[in-house]
XYZ file of C-alpha atoms in Angstrom:
400
model
C 29.274 -5.326 30.843
C 27.356 -2.025 30.611
C 27.619 0.219 27.583
C 29.503 3.504 27.781
C 27.520 6.309 26.157
C 28.607 9.904 25.809
C 25.529 12.074 26.204
C 25.495 15.562 24.622
C 26.706 18.353 26.869
C 27.754 15.969 29.601
C 30.848 13.937 30.517
C 31.139 10.266 29.682
C 29.196 8.043 32.034
C 28.575 4.343 32.507
C 24.939 3.383 32.000
C 22.869 0.248 31.675
C 20.894 1.889 28.860
C 21.250 -0.198 25.689
C 22.346 1.448 22.471
C 19.056 0.509 20.839
C 15.876 -0.708 22.490
C 12.359 0.466 21.662
C 8.986 -1.248 21.787
C 6.617 1.647 21.205
C 6.244 5.122 19.707
C 5.674 7.161 22.885
C 7.958 6.199 25.786
C 10.659 8.749 26.736
C 13.058 9.165 23.824
C 16.718 8.767 24.788
C 18.596 8.119 21.532
C 17.708 8.837 17.919
C 19.057 9.072 14.390
C 18.247 12.352 12.614
C 18.686 12.442 8.837
C 20.437 14.972 6.635
C 19.290 16.643 3.434
C 22.360 17.600 1.384
C 22.275 16.658 -2.312
C 18.752 15.218 -2.160
C 17.334 14.207 -5.545
C 13.853 13.410 -6.743
C 13.451 9.633 -6.628
C 13.493 8.031 -10.056
C 11.336 4.931 -10.340
C 9.166 3.483 -13.133
C 6.265 5.761 -14.138
C 3.612 3.422 -12.734
C 5.209 3.670 -9.268
C 5.436 7.464 -9.367
C 1.837 7.698 -10.622
C 0.675 5.423 -7.801
C 2.382 7.317 -4.987
C 3.235 10.918 -5.888
C 1.073 14.046 -6.401
C 0.266 14.372 -10.080
C 1.218 18.038 -10.379
C 4.884 17.192 -9.757
C 5.031 13.999 -11.830
C 7.562 15.393 -14.321
C 10.138 16.092 -11.569
C 10.641 12.394 -10.819
C 13.333 11.663 -13.375
C 16.941 10.470 -13.078
C 19.577 12.797 -11.599
C 17.144 15.636 -10.910
C 18.122 17.419 -7.674
C 15.590 19.114 -5.458
C 15.849 22.933 -5.656
C 19.041 24.026 -3.905
C 17.351 26.572 -1.649
C 14.852 23.985 -0.395
C 17.631 21.492 0.309
C 19.734 24.083 2.166
C 16.796 25.171 4.318
C 15.831 21.555 4.968
C 19.357 20.850 6.171
C 19.153 23.833 8.529
C 15.825 22.538 9.855
C 17.281 19.081 10.475
C 20.338 20.546 12.227
C 18.087 22.749 14.337
C 15.857 19.785 15.202
C 18.883 17.693 16.190
C 20.106 20.504 18.438
C 16.671 20.793 20.024
C 16.603 17.071 20.742
C 20.031 17.288 22.353
C 18.789 20.120 24.577
C 16.063 17.743 25.741
C 18.712 15.199 26.733
C 18.431 12.919 23.692
C 21.540 11.301 22.210
C 21.573 12.156 18.487
C 23.330 10.270 15.695
C 23.734 11.775 12.221
C 24.460 9.960 8.943
C 27.244 10.685 6.473
C 26.804 13.316 3.795
C 26.213 11.615 0.441
C 25.847 13.105 -3.025
C 22.596 11.392 -3.930
C 22.543 12.849 -7.438
C 25.856 11.177 -8.275
C 24.852 8.002 -6.448
C 21.571 7.728 -8.333
C 19.729 7.822 -5.022
C 17.123 9.886 -3.216
C 17.994 11.390 0.172
C 19.534 10.842 3.583
C 16.775 12.861 5.233
C 14.281 10.021 5.803
C 15.972 7.257 7.822
C 12.629 5.985 9.187
C 11.907 4.402 5.817
C 15.028 2.265 5.965
C 15.550 1.370 9.633
C 13.363 0.326 12.552
C 14.088 -0.685 16.124
C 12.023 -3.539 17.534
C 13.069 -4.384 21.056
C 16.809 -5.025 20.969
C 16.842 -5.596 17.202
C 17.634 -2.926 14.593
C 16.220 -3.913 11.207
C 17.117 -2.660 7.744
C 14.187 -2.402 5.336
C 13.958 -4.368 2.104
C 13.450 -1.367 -0.157
C 11.266 -1.773 -3.230
C 12.576 1.437 -4.778
C 15.727 0.763 -6.742
C 17.019 4.283 -6.156
C 17.107 3.487 -2.414
C 18.887 0.150 -2.690
C 22.214 1.533 -1.369
C 20.824 4.233 0.920
C 21.553 2.571 4.249
C 24.971 1.312 3.150
C 26.108 4.712 1.898
C 24.775 6.961 4.659
C 24.193 4.856 7.760
C 26.772 2.050 7.806
C 29.079 3.992 10.130
C 26.256 4.402 12.644
C 25.323 0.727 12.412
C 28.962 -0.297 12.824
C 29.244 1.925 15.895
C 26.051 0.561 17.425
C 27.031 -3.024 16.729
C 30.567 -2.773 18.094
C 29.699 -2.057 21.730
C 29.622 -4.737 24.396
C 26.089 -5.896 25.042
C 24.766 -4.497 21.775
C 21.571 -5.923 20.400
C 21.072 -7.569 17.040
C 21.429 -5.642 13.758
C 19.625 -7.300 10.856
C 20.985 -6.033 7.522
C 19.138 -6.441 4.243
C 20.665 -8.893 1.772
C 22.159 -7.384 -1.351
C 20.110 -7.779 -4.512
C 22.351 -9.237 -7.198
C 21.388 -9.088 -10.835
C 17.916 -8.258 -12.095
C 15.463 -7.037 -9.470
C 12.103 -8.646 -10.217
C 9.978 -6.371 -8.014
C 8.426 -4.499 -10.961
C 8.132 -7.408 -13.399
C 4.698 -7.538 -15.067
C 3.431 -4.522 -13.110
C 2.291 -1.352 -14.862
C 4.199 -1.850 -18.089
C 1.145 -1.685 -20.375
C 0.096 1.731 -19.104
C 0.979 5.003 -20.830
C 1.204 8.078 -18.576
C 0.753 11.728 -19.405
C 2.884 14.495 -17.903
C 0.902 14.573 -14.638
C 0.899 10.817 -14.091
C -2.553 9.930 -15.427
C -2.583 6.456 -16.919
C -4.902 4.607 -19.248
C -5.539 1.894 -16.683
C -6.643 1.985 -13.060
C -5.080 4.154 -10.358
C -2.112 1.814 -10.078
C -1.786 1.189 -13.788
C -1.919 -2.597 -13.701
C -5.424 -3.262 -14.945
C -6.866 -4.852 -11.794
C -9.706 -3.987 -9.490
C -8.263 -1.851 -6.686
C -10.878 -2.285 -3.957
C -13.163 -4.810 -2.376
C -15.577 -4.637 0.530
C -12.806 -4.696 3.099
C -10.392 -2.198 1.574
C -7.702 -2.821 -0.998
C -6.960 -6.034 -2.808
C -3.557 -7.625 -2.421
C -2.708 -7.362 -6.120
C -3.435 -3.684 -6.760
C -0.031 -2.361 -5.806
C 2.829 -0.951 -7.845
C 5.077 -3.860 -6.831
C 4.632 -7.590 -7.233
C 5.255 -10.307 -4.660
C 8.321 -11.883 -6.259
C 10.694 -11.000 -3.423
C 10.357 -9.476 0.055
C 9.834 -5.720 0.007
C 8.980 -3.446 2.904
C 9.699 0.075 4.054
C 10.127 0.327 7.809
C 7.781 3.334 7.836
C 4.907 1.007 6.934
C 5.020 -0.325 10.513
C 4.522 1.108 14.020
C 5.228 -0.485 17.412
C 2.541 -1.093 20.023
C 4.362 -3.121 22.637
C 4.691 -6.703 21.491
C 2.432 -6.044 18.500
C 3.727 -4.412 15.320
C 0.934 -2.817 13.264
C 1.541 -2.307 9.558
C -0.005 -2.209 6.121
C 0.455 -3.507 2.616
C 1.307 -0.643 0.295
C 2.973 0.352 -2.940
C 6.342 -0.392 -1.309
C 5.436 -3.224 1.098
C 4.255 -6.606 -0.178
C 3.072 -9.814 1.547
C 6.531 -11.377 1.298
C 7.902 -8.282 3.019
C 5.451 -8.718 5.888
C 6.449 -12.371 6.202
C 10.116 -11.359 6.169
C 9.558 -8.956 9.052
C 7.603 -11.630 10.940
C 10.502 -14.043 10.524
C 12.854 -11.507 12.120
C 10.737 -10.372 15.073
C 8.543 -13.436 15.635
C 11.220 -15.489 17.427
C 11.632 -12.568 19.844
C 7.939 -12.729 20.802
C 6.457 -10.044 18.545
C 3.331 -10.289 16.404
C 2.904 -8.400 13.130
C -0.658 -7.416 12.218
C -1.739 -5.832 8.935
C -4.396 -3.131 8.727
C -6.815 -3.104 5.811
C -6.557 0.462 4.623
C -8.613 2.200 1.946
C -5.737 4.186 0.446
C -4.740 3.082 -3.053
C -1.759 5.462 -2.932
C -0.508 4.007 0.345
C 3.189 4.351 1.097
C 4.013 4.496 4.825
C 1.525 4.161 7.649
C 2.885 6.988 9.803
C 0.593 9.621 8.279
C -2.449 7.339 8.691
C -2.253 6.451 12.384
C -0.493 8.326 15.188
C -0.262 6.912 18.722
C 0.082 9.887 21.071
C 0.689 7.870 24.188
C -0.240 4.537 25.680
C -3.976 4.141 25.079
C -4.582 7.131 22.765
C -4.422 6.931 18.972
C -5.319 9.468 16.270
C -6.176 8.237 12.789
C -6.944 9.543 9.316
C -10.588 8.533 8.704
C -10.097 8.769 4.957
C -7.593 5.907 5.035
C -8.691 3.579 7.814
C -11.871 3.061 9.833
C -12.366 2.620 13.555
C -14.049 -0.696 12.778
C -10.902 -1.918 11.071
C -8.688 -0.734 13.923
C -10.940 -2.440 16.495
C -10.678 -5.683 14.525
C -7.158 -6.042 15.904
C -6.770 -7.315 19.440
C -4.306 -4.599 20.388
C -7.072 -1.978 19.882
C -10.156 -4.113 20.566
C -10.710 -3.395 24.242
C -11.356 -0.266 26.299
C -7.649 0.344 26.906
C -7.334 2.309 23.657
C -9.169 5.497 22.730
C -9.331 5.868 18.939
C -9.873 9.411 17.671
C -10.504 10.351 14.051
C -8.734 13.621 13.309
C -11.769 15.919 12.887
C -10.265 18.419 10.442
C -9.150 18.097 6.836
C -5.564 19.412 6.735
C -5.123 22.172 4.193
C -2.214 23.091 1.941
C -0.101 25.779 3.565
C -0.312 28.171 0.624
C 1.943 29.716 -1.989
C 4.408 31.170 0.523
C 5.356 27.669 1.681
C 7.589 25.324 -0.336
C 5.867 22.719 -2.528
C 4.801 19.383 -1.084
C 6.417 17.392 -3.868
C 5.798 13.961 -2.373
C 3.169 14.200 0.356
C -0.379 15.308 1.103
C -1.334 17.711 3.923
C -2.072 14.618 6.034
C 1.657 14.672 6.745
C 0.484 16.608 9.812
C 0.099 13.211 11.530
C 3.782 12.424 10.943
C 4.717 13.789 14.356
C 7.346 12.490 16.785
C 6.678 11.952 20.478
C 9.399 12.991 22.892
C 7.432 11.237 25.619
C 3.770 10.681 26.541
C 3.253 14.402 27.117
C 5.432 16.234 24.569
C 5.333 15.914 20.798
C 7.129 17.642 17.905
C 4.793 19.418 15.468
C 5.607 21.593 12.448
C 5.353 25.224 13.530
C 2.715 26.107 10.918
C 0.409 23.230 11.874
C -1.219 25.348 14.566
C -4.706 23.843 14.240
C -3.306 20.386 14.911
C -1.186 21.649 17.802
C -4.134 23.401 19.429
C -6.286 20.291 19.070
C -3.608 18.190 20.781
C -3.482 20.695 23.644
C -7.209 21.078 24.174
C -8.288 17.493 23.504
C -5.493 15.514 25.126
C -3.499 17.919 27.302
C -0.412 17.368 25.157
C 2.434 19.879 24.985
C 3.316 20.342 21.298
C 6.866 21.489 20.624
C 6.570 23.682 17.533
C 9.555 23.426 15.225
C 10.207 24.624 11.641
C 10.223 21.674 9.262
C 8.339 22.661 6.113
C 11.374 22.353 3.823
C 12.006 18.850 5.141
C 8.330 18.235 4.358
C 9.120 19.201 0.755
C 11.629 16.354 0.572
C 9.040 13.759 1.538
C 8.437 13.535 5.277
C 8.182 15.138 8.672
C 9.503 14.456 12.177
C 8.675 10.753 12.267
C 10.088 10.124 8.782
C 13.271 12.072 9.528
C 14.198 10.012 12.593
C 14.825 6.510 13.874
C 14.160 6.217 17.575
C 16.917 3.967 18.872
C 16.135 4.047 22.588
C 12.829 4.654 24.307
C 13.404 4.386 28.013
C 10.448 2.416 29.341
C 10.111 -0.035 26.483
C 10.339 -2.984 28.871
C 7.009 -1.934 30.451
C 5.077 -2.429 27.207
C 2.135 -4.825 27.290
C 2.385 -8.403 26.218
C 1.817 -9.389 22.636
C -1.783 -9.257 21.468
C -3.019 -12.191 19.425
C -4.285 -11.386 15.957
C -8.021 -10.983 15.629
């Protein structure tokens, strides 16, 4: 029988719209999870992981039970609430997680649900986090939402991550022989594990801050392009993690393809490539090449325009809050409302103007710089549960 969904600012109605169904990043957004920022704490992971992924100037902040500055957290929460309200005004159903004291829980934040959850078709998938401080993030903050989504008649499949019992082997024999100074510089290579970090095609499989002893992947290392999921190996996603994701989505007819990036600090692909709409993709030329993108069947033909972002994003200056965890390339971490409208941080005016003039897009400018301080932007802070025209997405592309 059809699901009953209460849309914001409207009476209850019966609709055939599923509670979660999305096959791309650009179709009209109808339901979404928006995170929350209260009690966010700097993630505490082994020094080699922090050195591999975080800006060196803030290295010393990444220690146990160290909360983000209270004023930044409060303003980030206001920005998330404001963003959720704006989405509701555009007719989007918004879900919000529980408030959790992440300092007491030994965790990180509830502001970045994209890292931990992804919708692929009618399946909602929980990530296999590498970071130990995120191990209980979905259970603590999002279980109520998942229970609600899974309890309705006709609900899709929710694939929860198995609990890790006992010693987590993900960091075994990685980075332990490296000594770091107070800005994260080590006496080994960039990832602190004494191996060559690049070859002629990008990054070697063994250069990362995690090993391949168990499946690990962050959902934000993958984007949906119809029946093809495009992702990357990174400091939080290993080959076993990719195979794990393939085992979940493969039986439903989805392919998972892995880009060869040139970013040794890689952690999440959604500030490297940004699909604006069907057939138009923007990419960071410092992290991936057009040649590499064209190597994949989904981008190989004339149906996709691939555009290198022509500007180098700049830091916003001393009047803006610190970017503790991200580079200015976070500008590409935008969220499409549909194929015409896209959410952009209000100070990223150069990017917004380029989207208008180059592609005829309509950027929706929204304050989000304090959320940026916590480690992400609009794409990171959301999980798109329903995109309306997902069923029109093209058939799966075979790997090149």
